[in-house]
PDB file of C-alpha atoms and ligand atoms in Angstrom:
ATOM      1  CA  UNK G 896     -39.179 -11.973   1.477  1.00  0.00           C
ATOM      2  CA  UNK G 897     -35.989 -11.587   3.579  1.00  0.00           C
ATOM      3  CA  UNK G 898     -36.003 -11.909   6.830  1.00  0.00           C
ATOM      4  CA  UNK G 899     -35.585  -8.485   9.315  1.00  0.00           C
ATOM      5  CA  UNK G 900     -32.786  -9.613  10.921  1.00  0.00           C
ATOM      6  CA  UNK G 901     -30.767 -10.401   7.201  1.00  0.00           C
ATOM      7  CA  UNK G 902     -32.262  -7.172   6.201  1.00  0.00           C
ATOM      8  CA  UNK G 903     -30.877  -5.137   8.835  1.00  0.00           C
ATOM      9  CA  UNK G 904     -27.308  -6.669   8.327  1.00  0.00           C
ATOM     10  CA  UNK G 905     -27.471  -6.039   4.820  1.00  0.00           C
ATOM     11  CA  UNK G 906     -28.240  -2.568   5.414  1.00  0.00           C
ATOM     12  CA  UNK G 907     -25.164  -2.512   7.957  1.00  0.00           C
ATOM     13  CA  UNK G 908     -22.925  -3.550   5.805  1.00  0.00           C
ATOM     14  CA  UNK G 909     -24.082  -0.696   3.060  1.00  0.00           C
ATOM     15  CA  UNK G 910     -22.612   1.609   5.585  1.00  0.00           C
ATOM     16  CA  UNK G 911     -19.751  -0.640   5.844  1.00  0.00           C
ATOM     17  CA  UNK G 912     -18.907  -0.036   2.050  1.00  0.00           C
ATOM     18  CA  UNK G 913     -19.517   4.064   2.172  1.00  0.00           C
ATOM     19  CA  UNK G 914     -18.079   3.864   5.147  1.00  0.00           C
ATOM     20  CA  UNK G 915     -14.691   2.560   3.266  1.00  0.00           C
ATOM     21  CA  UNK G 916     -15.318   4.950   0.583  1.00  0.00           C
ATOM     22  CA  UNK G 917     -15.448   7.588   2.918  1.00  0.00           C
ATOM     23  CA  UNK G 918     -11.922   5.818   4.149  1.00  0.00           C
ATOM     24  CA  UNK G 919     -10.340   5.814   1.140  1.00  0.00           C
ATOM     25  CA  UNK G 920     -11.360   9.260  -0.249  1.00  0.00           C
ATOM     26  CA  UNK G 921      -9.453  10.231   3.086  1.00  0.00           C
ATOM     27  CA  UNK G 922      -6.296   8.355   2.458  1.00  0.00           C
ATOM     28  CA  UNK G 923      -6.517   9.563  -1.155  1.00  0.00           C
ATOM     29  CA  UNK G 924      -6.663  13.153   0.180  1.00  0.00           C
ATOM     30  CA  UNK G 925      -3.414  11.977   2.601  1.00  0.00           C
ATOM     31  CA  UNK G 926      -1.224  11.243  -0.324  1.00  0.00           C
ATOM     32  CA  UNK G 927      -2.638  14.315  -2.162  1.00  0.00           C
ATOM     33  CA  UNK G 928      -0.927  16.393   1.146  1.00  0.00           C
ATOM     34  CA  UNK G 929       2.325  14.648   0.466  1.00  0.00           C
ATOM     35  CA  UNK G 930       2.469  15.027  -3.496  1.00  0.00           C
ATOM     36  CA  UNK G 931       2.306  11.447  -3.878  1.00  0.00           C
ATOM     37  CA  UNK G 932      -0.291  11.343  -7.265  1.00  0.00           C
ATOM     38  CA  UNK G 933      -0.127   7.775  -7.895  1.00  0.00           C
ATOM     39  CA  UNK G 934      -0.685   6.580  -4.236  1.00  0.00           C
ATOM     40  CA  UNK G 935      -3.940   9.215  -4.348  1.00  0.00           C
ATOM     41  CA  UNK G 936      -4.812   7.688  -7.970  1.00  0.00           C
ATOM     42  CA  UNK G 937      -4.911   4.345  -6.148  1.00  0.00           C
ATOM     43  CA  UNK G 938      -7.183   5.090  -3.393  1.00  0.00           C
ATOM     44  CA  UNK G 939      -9.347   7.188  -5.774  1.00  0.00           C
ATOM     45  CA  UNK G 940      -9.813   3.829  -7.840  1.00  0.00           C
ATOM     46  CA  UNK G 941     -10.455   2.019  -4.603  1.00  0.00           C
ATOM     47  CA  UNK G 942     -13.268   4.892  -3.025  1.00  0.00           C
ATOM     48  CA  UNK G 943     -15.128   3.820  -6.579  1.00  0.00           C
ATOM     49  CA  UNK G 944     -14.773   0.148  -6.041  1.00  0.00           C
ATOM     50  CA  UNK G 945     -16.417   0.312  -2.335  1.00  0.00           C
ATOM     51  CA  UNK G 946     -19.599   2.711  -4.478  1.00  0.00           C
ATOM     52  CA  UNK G 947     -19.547  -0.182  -6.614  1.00  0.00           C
ATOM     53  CA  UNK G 948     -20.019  -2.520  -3.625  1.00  0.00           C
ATOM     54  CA  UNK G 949     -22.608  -0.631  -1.584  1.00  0.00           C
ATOM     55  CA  UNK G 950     -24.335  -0.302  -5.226  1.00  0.00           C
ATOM     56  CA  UNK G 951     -24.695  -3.758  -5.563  1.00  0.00           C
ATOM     57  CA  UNK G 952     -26.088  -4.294  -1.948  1.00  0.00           C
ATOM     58  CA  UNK G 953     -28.485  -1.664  -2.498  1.00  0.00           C
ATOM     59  CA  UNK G 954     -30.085  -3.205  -5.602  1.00  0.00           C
ATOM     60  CA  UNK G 955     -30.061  -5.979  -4.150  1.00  0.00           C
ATOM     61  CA  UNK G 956     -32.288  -4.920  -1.145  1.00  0.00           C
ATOM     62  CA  UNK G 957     -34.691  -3.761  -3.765  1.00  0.00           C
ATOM     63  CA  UNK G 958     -35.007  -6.733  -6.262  1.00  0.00           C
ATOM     64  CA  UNK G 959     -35.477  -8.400  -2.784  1.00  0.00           C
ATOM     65  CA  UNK G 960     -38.622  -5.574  -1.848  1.00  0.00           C
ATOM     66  CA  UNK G 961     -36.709  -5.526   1.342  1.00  0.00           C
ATOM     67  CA  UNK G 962     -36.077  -1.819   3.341  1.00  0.00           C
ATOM     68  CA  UNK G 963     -32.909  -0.025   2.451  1.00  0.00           C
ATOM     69  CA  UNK G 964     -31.372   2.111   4.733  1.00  0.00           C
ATOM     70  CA  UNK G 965     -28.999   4.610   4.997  1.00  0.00           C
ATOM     71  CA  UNK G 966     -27.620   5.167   8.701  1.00  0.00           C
ATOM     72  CA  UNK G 967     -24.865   7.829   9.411  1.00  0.00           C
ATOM     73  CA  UNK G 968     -21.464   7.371   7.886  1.00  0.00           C
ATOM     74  CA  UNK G 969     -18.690   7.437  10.878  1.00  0.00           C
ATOM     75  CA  UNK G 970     -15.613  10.268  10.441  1.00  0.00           C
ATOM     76  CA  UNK G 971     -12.580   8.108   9.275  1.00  0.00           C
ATOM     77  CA  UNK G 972      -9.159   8.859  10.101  1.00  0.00           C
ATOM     78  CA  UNK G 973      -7.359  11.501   8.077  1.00  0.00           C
ATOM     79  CA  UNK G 974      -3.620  11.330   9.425  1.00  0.00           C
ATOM     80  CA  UNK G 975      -0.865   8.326   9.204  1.00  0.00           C
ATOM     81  CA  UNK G 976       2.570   8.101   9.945  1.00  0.00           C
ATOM     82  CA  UNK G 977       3.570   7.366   6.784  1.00  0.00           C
ATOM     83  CA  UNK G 978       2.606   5.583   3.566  1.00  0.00           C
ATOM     84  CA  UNK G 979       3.223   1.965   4.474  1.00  0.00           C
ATOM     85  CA  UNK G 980       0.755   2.635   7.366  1.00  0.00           C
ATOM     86  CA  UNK G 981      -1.658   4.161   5.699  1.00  0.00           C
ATOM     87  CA  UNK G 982      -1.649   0.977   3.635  1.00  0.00           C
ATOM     88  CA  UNK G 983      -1.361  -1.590   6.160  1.00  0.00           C
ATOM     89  CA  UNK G 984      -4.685  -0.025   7.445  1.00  0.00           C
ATOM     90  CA  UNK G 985      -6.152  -0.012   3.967  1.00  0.00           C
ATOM     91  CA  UNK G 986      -5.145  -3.877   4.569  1.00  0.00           C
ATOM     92  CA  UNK G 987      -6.536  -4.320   7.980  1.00  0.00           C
ATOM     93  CA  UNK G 988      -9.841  -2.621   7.182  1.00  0.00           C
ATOM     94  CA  UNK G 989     -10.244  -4.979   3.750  1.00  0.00           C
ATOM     95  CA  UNK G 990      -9.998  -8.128   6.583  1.00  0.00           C
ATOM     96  CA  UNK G 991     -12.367  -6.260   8.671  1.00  0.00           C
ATOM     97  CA  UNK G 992     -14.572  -5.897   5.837  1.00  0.00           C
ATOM     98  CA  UNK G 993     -14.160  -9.960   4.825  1.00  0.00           C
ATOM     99  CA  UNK G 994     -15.106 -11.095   8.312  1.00  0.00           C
ATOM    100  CA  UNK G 995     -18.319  -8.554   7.352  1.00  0.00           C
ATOM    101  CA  UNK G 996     -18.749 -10.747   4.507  1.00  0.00           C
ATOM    102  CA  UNK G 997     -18.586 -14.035   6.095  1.00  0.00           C
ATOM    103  CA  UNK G 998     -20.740 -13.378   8.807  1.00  0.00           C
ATOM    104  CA  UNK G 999     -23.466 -12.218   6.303  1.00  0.00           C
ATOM    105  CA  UNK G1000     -22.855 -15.078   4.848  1.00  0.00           C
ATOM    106  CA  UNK G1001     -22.856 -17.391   8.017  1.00  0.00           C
ATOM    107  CA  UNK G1002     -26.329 -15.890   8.453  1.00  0.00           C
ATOM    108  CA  UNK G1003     -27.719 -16.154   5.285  1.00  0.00           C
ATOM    109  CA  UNK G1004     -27.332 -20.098   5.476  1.00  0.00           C
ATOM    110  CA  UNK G1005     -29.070 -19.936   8.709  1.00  0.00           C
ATOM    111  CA  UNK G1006     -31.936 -18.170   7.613  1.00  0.00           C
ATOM    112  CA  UNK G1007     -32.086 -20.232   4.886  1.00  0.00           C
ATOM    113  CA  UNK G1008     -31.799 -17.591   2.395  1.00  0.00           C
ATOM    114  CA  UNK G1009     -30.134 -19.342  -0.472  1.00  0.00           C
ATOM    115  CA  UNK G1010     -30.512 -16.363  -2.877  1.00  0.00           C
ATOM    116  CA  UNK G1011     -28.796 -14.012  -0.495  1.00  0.00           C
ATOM    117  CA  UNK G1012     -26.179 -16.685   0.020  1.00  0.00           C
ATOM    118  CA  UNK G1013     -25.611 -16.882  -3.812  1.00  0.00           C
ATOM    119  CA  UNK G1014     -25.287 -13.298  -4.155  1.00  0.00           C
ATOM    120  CA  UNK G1015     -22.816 -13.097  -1.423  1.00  0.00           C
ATOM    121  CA  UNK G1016     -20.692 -15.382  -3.350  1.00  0.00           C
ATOM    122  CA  UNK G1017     -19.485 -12.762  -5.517  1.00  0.00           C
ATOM    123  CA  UNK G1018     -18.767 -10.756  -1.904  1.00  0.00           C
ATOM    124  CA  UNK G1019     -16.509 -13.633  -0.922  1.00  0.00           C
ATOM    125  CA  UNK G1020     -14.381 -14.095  -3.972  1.00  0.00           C
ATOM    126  CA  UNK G1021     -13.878  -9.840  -4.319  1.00  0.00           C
ATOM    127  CA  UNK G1022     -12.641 -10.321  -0.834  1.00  0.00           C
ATOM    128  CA  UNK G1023     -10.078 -12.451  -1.762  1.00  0.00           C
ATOM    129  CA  UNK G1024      -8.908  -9.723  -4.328  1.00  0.00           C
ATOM    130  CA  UNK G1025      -8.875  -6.729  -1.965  1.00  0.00           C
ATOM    131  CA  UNK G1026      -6.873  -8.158   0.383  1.00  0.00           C
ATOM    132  CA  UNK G1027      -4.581  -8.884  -1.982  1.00  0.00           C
ATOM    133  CA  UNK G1028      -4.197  -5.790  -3.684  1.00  0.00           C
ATOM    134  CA  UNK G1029      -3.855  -3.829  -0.524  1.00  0.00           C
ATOM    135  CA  UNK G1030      -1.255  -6.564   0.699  1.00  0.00           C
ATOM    136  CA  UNK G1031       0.466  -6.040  -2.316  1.00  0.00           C
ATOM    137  CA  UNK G1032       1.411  -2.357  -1.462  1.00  0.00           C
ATOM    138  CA  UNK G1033       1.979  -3.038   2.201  1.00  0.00           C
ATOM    139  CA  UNK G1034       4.517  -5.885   0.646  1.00  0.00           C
ATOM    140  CA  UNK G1035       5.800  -3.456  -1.740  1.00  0.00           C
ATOM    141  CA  UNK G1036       6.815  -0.796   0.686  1.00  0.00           C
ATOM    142  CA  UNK G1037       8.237  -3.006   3.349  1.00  0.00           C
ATOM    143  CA  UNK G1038      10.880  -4.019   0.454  1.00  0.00           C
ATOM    144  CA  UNK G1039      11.457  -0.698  -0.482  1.00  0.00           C
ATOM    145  CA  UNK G1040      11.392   1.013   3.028  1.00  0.00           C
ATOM    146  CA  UNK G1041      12.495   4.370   2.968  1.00  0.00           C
ATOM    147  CA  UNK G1042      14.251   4.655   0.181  1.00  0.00           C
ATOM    148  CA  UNK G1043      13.214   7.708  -2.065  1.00  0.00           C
ATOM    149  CA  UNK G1044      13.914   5.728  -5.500  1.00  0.00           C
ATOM    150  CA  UNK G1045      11.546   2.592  -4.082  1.00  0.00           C
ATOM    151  CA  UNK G1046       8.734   5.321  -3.318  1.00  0.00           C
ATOM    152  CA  UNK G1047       9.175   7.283  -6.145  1.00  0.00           C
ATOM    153  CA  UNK G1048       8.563   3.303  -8.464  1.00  0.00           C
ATOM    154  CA  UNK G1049       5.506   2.830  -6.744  1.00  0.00           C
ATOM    155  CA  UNK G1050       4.206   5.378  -6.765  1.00  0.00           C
ATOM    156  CA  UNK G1051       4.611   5.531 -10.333  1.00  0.00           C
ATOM    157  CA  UNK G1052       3.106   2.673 -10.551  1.00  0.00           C
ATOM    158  CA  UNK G1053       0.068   3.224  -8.146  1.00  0.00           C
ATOM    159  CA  UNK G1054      -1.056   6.054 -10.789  1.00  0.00           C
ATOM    160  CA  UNK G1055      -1.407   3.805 -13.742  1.00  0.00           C
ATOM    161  CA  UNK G1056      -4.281   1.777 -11.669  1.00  0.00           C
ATOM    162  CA  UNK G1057      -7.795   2.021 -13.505  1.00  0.00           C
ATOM    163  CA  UNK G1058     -11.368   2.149 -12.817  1.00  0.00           C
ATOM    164  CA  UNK G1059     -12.252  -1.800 -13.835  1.00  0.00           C
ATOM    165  CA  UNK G1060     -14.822  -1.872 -17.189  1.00  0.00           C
ATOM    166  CA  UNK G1061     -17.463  -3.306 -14.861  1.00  0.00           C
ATOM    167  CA  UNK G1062     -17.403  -0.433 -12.573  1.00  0.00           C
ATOM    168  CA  UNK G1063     -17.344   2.099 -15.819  1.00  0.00           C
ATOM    169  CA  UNK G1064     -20.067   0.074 -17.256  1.00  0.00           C
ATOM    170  CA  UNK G1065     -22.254   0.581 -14.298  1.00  0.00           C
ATOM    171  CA  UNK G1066     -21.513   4.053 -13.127  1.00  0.00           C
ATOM    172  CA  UNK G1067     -22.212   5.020 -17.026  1.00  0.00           C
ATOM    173  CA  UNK G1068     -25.101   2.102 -17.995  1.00  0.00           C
ATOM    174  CA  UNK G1069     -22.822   1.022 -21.263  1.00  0.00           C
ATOM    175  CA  UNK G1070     -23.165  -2.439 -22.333  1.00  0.00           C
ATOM    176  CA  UNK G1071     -20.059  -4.765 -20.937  1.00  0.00           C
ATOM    177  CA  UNK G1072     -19.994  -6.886 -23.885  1.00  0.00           C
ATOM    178  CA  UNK G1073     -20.753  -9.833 -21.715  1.00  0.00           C
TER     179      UNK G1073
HETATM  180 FE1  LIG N1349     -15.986  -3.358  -0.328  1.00  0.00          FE
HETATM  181 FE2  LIG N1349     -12.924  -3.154  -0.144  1.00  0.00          FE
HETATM  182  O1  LIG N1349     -14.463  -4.054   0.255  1.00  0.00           O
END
């Protein structure tokens, strides 16, 4: 049985990942304003990857027979100054979200919960990747500043992100193959 105190920060940290949906769906409806598709098309992609998250903490809680609960979601900002913000706060709130991580983590070893530490492993490694890919686009648009034929590029290529086989499989219960 896990402890109430691991328990209750798993459960945070399920409103940490709707709460970056909820983020993401707002940045996504941001680019939407400004015509920029692909941008949107990213951030669409991303508000299914942080379902996919809290998804995984939630069945977790269960297989555990711990409590799950869902506390109220927080209003996210709608409005940035421009693209490159909007994704250097996609990037901020992915670090935000690793510290998260590693503090669940940090606690899981001291409750001496070694299954939630080994199912927070896959929590630390994803980390790794969404801080990239959102530092990737804040890279991306530094280079390319203002100019219309940089945006225009990557945005392009922003719209040919898609939803990852994993997160298909789950949202639609096919086999992976694996
Ligand atoms: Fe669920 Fe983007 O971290």
């Amino acid at each position: 049985m896990m402890k109430k105190k691991l328990q209750e920060t798993f459960n945070n940290q399920i409103n940490e990942e709707l709460y970056s949906a909820y983020l993401y769906a707002a940045m996504r409806a941001y680019f939407e304003s400004l015509n920029l598709q692909g941008f949107a098309n990213w951030m669409r992609i991303q508000v299914e990857e942080e379902l996919f998250h809290a998804r995984k903490f939630v069945n977790f809680l269960f297989e555990r027979g711990a409590e799950v609960k869902f506390k109220a979601i927080k209003e996210p900002q709608t409005q940035w100054g421009s693209p490159l913000e909007a994704f250097e706060a996609a990037y901020e709130h992915e670090c935000h979200i690793s510290d998260c991580i590693n503090k669940l983590s940090t606690l899981a070893v001291n409750e001496d919960d070694h299954a939630s530490r080994v199912f927070l492993e896959w929590f630390v490694t994803e980390q790794v990747e969404e801080e990239a890919n959102a530092d990737a686009m804040v890279q991306n648009l530094r280079l390319v500043k203002d100019a219309p034929g940089g945006l225009f590029m990557l945005n392009r290529e922003a719209g040919q992100r898609v939803v990852s086989p994993t997160i298909v499989a789950d949202i639609t219960g096919a086999p992976t193959g694996g």
